[in-house]
Coordinates of C-alpha atoms and ligand atoms in Angstrom, one line a residue:
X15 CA 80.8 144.1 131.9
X16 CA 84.2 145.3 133.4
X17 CA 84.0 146.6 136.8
X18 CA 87.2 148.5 137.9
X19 CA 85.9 148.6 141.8
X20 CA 86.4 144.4 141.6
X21 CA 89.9 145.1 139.9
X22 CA 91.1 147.2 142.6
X23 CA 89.6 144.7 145.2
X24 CA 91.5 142.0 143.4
X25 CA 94.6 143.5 143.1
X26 CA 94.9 144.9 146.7
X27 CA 94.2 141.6 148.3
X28 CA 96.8 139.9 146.0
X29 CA 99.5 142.5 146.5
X30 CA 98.6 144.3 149.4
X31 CA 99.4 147.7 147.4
X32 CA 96.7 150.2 145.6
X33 CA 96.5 149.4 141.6
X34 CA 96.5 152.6 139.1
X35 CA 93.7 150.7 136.6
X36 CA 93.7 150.8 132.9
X37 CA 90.9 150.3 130.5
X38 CA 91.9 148.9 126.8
X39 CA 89.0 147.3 125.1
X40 CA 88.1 144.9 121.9
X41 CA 87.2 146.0 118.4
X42 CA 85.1 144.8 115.6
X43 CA 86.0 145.9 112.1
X44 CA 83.1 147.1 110.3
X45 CA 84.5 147.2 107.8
X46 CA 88.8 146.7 105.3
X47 CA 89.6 143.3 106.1
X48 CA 93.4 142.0 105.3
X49 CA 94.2 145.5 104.4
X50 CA 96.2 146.8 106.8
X51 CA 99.0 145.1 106.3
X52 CA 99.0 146.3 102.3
X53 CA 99.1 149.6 103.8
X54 CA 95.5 149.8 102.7
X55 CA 91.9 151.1 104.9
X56 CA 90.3 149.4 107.8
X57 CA 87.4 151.2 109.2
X58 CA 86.8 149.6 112.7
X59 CA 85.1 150.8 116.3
X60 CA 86.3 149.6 119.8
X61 CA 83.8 147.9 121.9
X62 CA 82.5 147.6 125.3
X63 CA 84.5 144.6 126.0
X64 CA 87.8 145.4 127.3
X65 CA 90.9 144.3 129.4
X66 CA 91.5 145.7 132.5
X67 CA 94.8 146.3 134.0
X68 CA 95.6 146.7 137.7
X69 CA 99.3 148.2 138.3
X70 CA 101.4 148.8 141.3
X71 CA 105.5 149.3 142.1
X72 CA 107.1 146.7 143.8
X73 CA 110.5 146.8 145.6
X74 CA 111.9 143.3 145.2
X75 CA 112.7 143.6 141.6
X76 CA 110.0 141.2 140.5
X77 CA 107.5 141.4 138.1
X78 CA 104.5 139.6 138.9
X79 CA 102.0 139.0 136.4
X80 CA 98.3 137.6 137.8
X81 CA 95.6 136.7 135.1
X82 CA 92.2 136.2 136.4
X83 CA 90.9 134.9 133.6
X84 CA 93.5 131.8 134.1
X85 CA 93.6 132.2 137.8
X86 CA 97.5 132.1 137.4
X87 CA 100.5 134.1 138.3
X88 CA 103.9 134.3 136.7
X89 CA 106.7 136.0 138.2
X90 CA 110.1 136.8 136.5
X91 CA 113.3 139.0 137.5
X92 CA 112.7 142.3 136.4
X93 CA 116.7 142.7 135.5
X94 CA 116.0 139.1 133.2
X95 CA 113.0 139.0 131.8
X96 CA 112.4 136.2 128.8
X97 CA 113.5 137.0 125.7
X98 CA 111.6 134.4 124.0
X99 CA 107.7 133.7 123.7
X100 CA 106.6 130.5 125.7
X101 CA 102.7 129.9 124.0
X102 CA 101.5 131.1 127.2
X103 CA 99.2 134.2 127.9
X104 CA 102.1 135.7 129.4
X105 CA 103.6 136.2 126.2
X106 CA 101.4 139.1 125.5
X107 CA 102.5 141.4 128.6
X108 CA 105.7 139.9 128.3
X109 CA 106.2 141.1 124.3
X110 CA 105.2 144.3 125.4
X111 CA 107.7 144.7 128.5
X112 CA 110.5 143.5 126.0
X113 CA 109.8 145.7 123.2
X114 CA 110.0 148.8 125.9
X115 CA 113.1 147.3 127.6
X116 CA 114.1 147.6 123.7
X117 CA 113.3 151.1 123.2
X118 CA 115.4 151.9 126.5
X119 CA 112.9 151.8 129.1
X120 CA 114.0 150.4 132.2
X121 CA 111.6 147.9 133.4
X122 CA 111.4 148.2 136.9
X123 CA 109.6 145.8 139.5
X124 CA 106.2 145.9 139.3
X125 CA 102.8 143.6 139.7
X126 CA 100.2 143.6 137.1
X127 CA 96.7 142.1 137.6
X128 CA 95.3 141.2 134.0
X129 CA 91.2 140.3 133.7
X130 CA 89.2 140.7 130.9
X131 CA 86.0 140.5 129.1
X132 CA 86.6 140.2 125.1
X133 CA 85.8 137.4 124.2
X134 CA 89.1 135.0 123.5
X135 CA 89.8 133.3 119.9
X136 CA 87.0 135.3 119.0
X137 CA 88.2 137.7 116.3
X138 CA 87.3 140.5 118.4
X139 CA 91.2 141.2 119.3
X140 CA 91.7 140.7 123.2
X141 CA 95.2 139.8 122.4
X142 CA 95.6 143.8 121.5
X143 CA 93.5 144.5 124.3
X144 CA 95.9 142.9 126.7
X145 CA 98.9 144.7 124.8
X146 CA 97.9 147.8 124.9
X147 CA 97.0 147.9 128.1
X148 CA 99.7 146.7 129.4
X149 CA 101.5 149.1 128.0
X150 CA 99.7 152.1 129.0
X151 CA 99.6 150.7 132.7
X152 CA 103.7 150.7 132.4
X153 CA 104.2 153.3 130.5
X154 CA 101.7 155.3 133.1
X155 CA 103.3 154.2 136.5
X156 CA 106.6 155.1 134.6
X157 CA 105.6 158.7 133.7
X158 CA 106.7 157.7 129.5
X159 CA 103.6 159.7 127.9
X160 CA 103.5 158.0 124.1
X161 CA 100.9 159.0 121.6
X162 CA 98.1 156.5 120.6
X163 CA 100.0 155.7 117.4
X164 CA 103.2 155.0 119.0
X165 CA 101.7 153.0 121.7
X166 CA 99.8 150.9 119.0
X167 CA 103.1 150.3 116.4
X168 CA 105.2 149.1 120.0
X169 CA 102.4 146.9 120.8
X170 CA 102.1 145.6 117.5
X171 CA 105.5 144.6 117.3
X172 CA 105.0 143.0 120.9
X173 CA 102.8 140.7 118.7
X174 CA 105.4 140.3 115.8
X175 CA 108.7 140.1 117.3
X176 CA 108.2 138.8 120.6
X177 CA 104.7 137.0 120.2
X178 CA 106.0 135.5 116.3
X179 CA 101.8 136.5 114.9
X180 CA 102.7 138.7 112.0
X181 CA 99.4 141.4 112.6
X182 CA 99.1 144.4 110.9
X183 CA 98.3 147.8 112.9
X184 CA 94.3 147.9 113.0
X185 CA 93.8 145.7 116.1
X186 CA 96.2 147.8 118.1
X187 CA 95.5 150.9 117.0
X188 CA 92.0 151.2 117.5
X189 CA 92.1 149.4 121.2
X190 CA 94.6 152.8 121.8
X191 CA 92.5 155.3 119.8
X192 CA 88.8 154.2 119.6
X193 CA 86.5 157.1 120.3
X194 CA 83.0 156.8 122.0
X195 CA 80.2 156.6 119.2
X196 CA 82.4 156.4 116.5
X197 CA 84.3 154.1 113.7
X198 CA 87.3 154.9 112.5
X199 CA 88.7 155.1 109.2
X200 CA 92.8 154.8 109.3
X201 CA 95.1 154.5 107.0
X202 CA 97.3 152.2 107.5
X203 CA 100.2 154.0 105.5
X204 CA 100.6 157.1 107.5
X205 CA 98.4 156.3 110.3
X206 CA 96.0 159.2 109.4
X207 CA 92.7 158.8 110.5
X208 CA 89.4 160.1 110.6
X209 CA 86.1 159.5 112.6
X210 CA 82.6 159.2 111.6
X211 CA 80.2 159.0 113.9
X212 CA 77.4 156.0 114.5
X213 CA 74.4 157.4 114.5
X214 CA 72.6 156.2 117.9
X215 CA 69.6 154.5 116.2
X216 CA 72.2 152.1 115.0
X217 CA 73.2 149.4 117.2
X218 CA 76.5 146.8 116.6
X219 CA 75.2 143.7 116.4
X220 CA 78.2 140.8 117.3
X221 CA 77.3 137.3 116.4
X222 CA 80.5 134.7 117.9
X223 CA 79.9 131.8 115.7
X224 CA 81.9 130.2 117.8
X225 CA 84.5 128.6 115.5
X226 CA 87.8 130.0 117.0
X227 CA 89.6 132.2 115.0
X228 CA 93.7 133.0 115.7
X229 CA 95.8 135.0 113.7
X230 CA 99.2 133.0 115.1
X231 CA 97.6 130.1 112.3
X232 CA 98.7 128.9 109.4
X233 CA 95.8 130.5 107.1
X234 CA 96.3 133.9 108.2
X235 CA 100.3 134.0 107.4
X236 CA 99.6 132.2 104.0
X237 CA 97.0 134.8 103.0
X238 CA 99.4 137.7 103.8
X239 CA 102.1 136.1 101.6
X240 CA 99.8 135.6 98.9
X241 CA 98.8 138.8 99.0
X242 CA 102.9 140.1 99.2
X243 CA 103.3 137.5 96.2
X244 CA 101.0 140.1 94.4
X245 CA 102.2 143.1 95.1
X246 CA 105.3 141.6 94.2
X247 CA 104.3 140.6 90.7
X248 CA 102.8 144.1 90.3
X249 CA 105.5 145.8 91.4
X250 CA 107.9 144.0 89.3
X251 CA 106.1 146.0 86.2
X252 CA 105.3 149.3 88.4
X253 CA 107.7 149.8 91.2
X254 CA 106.1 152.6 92.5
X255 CA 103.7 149.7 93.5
X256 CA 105.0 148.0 96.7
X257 CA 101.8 147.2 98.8
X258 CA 98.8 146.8 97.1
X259 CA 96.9 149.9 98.4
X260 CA 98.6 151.5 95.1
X261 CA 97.5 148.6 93.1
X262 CA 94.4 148.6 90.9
X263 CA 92.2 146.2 89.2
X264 CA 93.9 146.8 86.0
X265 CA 97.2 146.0 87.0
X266 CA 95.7 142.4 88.2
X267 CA 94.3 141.9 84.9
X268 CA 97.3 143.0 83.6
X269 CA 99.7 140.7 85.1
X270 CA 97.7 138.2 87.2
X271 CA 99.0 135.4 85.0
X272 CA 102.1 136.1 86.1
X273 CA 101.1 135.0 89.6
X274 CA 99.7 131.9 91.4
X275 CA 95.5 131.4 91.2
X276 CA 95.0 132.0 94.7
X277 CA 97.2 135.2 94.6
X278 CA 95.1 137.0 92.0
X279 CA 92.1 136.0 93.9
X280 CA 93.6 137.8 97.2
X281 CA 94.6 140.5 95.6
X282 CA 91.2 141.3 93.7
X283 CA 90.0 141.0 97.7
X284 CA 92.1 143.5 98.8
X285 CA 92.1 145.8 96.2
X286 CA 88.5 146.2 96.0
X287 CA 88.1 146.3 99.9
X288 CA 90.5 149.1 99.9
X289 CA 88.0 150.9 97.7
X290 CA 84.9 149.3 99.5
X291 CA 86.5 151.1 102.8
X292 CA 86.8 154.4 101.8
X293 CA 83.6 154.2 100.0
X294 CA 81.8 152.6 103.1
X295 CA 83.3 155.8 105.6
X296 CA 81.7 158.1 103.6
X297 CA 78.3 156.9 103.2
X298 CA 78.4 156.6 107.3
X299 CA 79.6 160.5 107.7
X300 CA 76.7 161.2 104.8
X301 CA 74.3 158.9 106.8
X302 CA 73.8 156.6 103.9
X303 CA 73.6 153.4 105.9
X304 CA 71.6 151.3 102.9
X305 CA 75.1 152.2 100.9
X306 CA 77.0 151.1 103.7
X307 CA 75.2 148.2 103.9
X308 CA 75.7 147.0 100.6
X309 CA 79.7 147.4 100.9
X310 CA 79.3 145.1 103.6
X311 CA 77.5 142.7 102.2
X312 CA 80.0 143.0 99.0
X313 CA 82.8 143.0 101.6
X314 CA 81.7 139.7 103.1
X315 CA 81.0 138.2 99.7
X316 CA 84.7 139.3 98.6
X317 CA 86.0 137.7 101.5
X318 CA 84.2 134.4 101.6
X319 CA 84.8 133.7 97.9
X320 CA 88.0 135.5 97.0
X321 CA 89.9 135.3 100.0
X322 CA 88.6 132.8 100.8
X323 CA 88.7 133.7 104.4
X324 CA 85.2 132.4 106.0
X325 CA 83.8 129.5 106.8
X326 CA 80.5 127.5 106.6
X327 CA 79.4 128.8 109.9
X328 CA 79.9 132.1 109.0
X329 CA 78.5 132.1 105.8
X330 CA 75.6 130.7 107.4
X331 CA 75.1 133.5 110.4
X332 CA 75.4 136.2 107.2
X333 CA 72.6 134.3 105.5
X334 CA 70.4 133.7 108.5
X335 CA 70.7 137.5 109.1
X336 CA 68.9 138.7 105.9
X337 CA 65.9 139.2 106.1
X338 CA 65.3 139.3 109.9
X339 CA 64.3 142.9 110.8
X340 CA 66.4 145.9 111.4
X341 CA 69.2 144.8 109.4
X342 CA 71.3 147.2 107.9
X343 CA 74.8 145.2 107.0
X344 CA 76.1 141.8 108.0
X345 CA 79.8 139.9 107.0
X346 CA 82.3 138.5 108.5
X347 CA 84.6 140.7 110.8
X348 CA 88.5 140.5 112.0
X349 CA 91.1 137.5 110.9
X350 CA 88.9 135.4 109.6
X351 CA 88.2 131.6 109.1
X352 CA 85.8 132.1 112.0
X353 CA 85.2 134.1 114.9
X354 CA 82.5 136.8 114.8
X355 CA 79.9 138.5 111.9
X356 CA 79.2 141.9 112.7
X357 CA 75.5 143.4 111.6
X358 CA 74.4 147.0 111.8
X359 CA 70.7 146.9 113.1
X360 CA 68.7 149.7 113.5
X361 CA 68.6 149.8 117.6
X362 CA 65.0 149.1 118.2
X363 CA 65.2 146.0 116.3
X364 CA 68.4 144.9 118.4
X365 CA 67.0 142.4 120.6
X366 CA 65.0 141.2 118.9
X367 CA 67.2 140.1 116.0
X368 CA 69.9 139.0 117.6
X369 CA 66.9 136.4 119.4
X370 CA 66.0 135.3 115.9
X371 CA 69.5 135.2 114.5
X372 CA 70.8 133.5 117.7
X373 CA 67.5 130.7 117.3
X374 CA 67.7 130.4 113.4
X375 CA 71.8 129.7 113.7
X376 CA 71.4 127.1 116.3
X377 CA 68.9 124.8 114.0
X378 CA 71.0 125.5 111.0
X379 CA 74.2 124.7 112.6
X380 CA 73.7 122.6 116.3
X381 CA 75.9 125.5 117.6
X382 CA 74.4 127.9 120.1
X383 CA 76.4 131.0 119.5
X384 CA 77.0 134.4 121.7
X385 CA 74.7 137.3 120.7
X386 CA 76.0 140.7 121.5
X387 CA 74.5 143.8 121.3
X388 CA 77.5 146.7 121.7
X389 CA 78.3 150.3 120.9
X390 CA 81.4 152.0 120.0
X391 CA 83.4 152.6 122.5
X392 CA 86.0 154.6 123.8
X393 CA 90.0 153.7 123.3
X394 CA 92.4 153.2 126.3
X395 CA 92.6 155.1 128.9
X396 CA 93.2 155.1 133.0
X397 CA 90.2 154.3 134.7
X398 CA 88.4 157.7 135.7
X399 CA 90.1 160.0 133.6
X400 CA 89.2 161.8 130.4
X401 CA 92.6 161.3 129.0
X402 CA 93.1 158.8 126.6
X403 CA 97.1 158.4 125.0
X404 CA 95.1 160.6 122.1
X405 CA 95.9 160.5 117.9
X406 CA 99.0 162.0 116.1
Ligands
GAF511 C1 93.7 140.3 112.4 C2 95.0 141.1 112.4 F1 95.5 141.2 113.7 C3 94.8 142.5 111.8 O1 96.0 143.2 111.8 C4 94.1 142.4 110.5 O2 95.0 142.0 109.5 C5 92.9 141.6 110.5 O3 93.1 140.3 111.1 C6 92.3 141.3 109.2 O4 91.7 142.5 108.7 O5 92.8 140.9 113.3

């Protein structure tokens, strides 16, 4: 687990000077999968797996970036900092640091210790986790106060412009506005959103399968422009229809010969989680977790056979899950074609299903995957304040 005392320690014997520390974590999508981009519902929770982000001024006009994780340290003029991603982890801080300079902050000299705990190529979004807190550490030691939503939408386009992964908002936005106990239902149109509370016999199951996931690949980008090739077919007939949150079901039987095979088959995934989601938020607030987990398990089965977004191993960990005991839902979360299934199991059950699931997976597969058992966690914030950047 992250330990801010060891982040201070680190930072002061690296830079000699006392770090301001900030807390962004992970997420796991329970939950609106390749939604957010069609402007649709995601319905995610932060988790206890975060970045941590150690900050301090400097005076020589440097900024010096230091990953732990890496055990590597990157330093650049502040006056001339790349404009251009390099494939490196330093992209991440860097795309944020550029899309401020962009906005007219004035990046000043500065060192920034980066360590972390999410899991990486996981599906359980450290990239976000690095973003965003990067940019509340900067934003912080430069007295900028922005809003969770603004923070998420300039860290997002950290990851689009200057990164080149074209993400939607969910990952971001939920490392900047997770609340403790709770999943969150946004809308990725307006940024609206709305918690609903986990009840605390309920524990978040995460189950790495350990086939790493990225969304800089190939599949992700093709699955967004199949999904944009249907909205564009749609809206070609109704252009009031420009994502496909304001597409329906009809509208793809409608016209779906009008588009490719695999189009039809991402829209009908998209347009149906979109429902799924908002359907799936209120069973939670009502406390109807056997609804909720038969969205899930409708969810996963959407997105295995028409998005076609999972893979053998997952599949399998979904399976395996069952009939073990506790289980409330299981599928596949985050970018898909691996990473991580998230299951709701009722707490008392926890440990011992993640044992069985852990045991039954590794016989099935030859893979010995990472069992953990989380809760929802809080969003970013500076380490010992109540503050977070907050909604709106
Ligand atoms: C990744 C992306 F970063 C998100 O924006 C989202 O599209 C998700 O995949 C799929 O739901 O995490």
């Amino acid at each position: 687990m992250h330990d801010p005392v060891a982040m201070r320690a680190l930072h002061l014997s690296r830079f000699k000077a006392e770090p301001a520390i900030f807390v962004a974590p992970g997420r796991v999508n329970l939950i609106g999968e390749h939604t957010d981009y069609a402007e649709g519902f995601v319905m995610p929770a932060a988790i206890d797996f975060a970045t941590l982000a150690g900050i301090s001024p400097r005076a020589d006009g440097k900024v010096v970036l230091h990953a732990e994780n890496f055990s590597e340290e990157r330093t650049f003029d502040a006056a001339d900092l790349p404009k251009e991603a390099s494939k490196h982890w330093s992209d991440y801080p860097l795309g944020v640091l550029a899309v401020l300079a962009g906005e007219g902050v004035r990046i000043p000299g500065l060192s920034l210790t980066l360590w972390g705990d999410v899991p990486l190529s996981s599906g359980l979004s450290s990239s976000a986790s690095v973003e965003v807190a990067t940019a509340l550490a900067v934003t912080s030691m430069l007295g900028v106060r922005y809003t969770g939503s603004v923070l998420a939408r300039l860290c997002q386009r950290a990851e689009n412009e200057f990164v080149g992964a074209n993400c939607g908002i969910m990952d971001q936005f939920i490392s900047a506005n997770g609340a403790e106990d709770h999943a969150l239902l946004l809308d990725c149109r307006d940024l609206s959103f709305k918690l609903a509370p986990i009840p605390p016999h309920v524990a978040l199951v995460i189950a790495n399968t350990m086939v790493k996931h990225s969304v800089a690949g190939g599949e992700y980008t093709s699955r967004r422009a199949q999904v944009e090739e249907a909205a564009a077919v749609i809206g070609r007939h109704r252009p009031e229809v420009r994502f496909l949150r304001d597409a329906t079901l009809e509208d793809l039987a409608r016209w779906g010969s009008e588009m490719s095979p695999n189009a039809v088959k991402r829209a009908r995934h998209v347009i149906s989680e979109n429902t799924r989601t908002v359907a799936a938020a209120d069973a939670l607030l009502k406390g109807d977790l056997s609804k909720l987990g038969r969205l899930m398990a409708e969810a996963h089965r959407s997105y295995s056979q028409d998005f076609e977004a999972s893979c053998v191993e997952a599949d399998a960990m979904v399976a395996l899950a069952q009939d073990l005991p506790g289980l409330i839902g299981a599928r596949l979360t985050g970018g898909g074609f691996g990473g991580c299934t998230i299951n709701l199991v009722e707490r008392e059950h926890a440990a011992e299903f993640s044992e069985e699931l852990g045991a039954r997976y590794a016989t099935e597969t030859g893979i010995v995957p990472q069992l953990m058992i989380c809760h929802a966690s809080r969003g970013a914030h500076q380490e010992g304040s109540l503050v977070q950047p907050g909604g709106g």
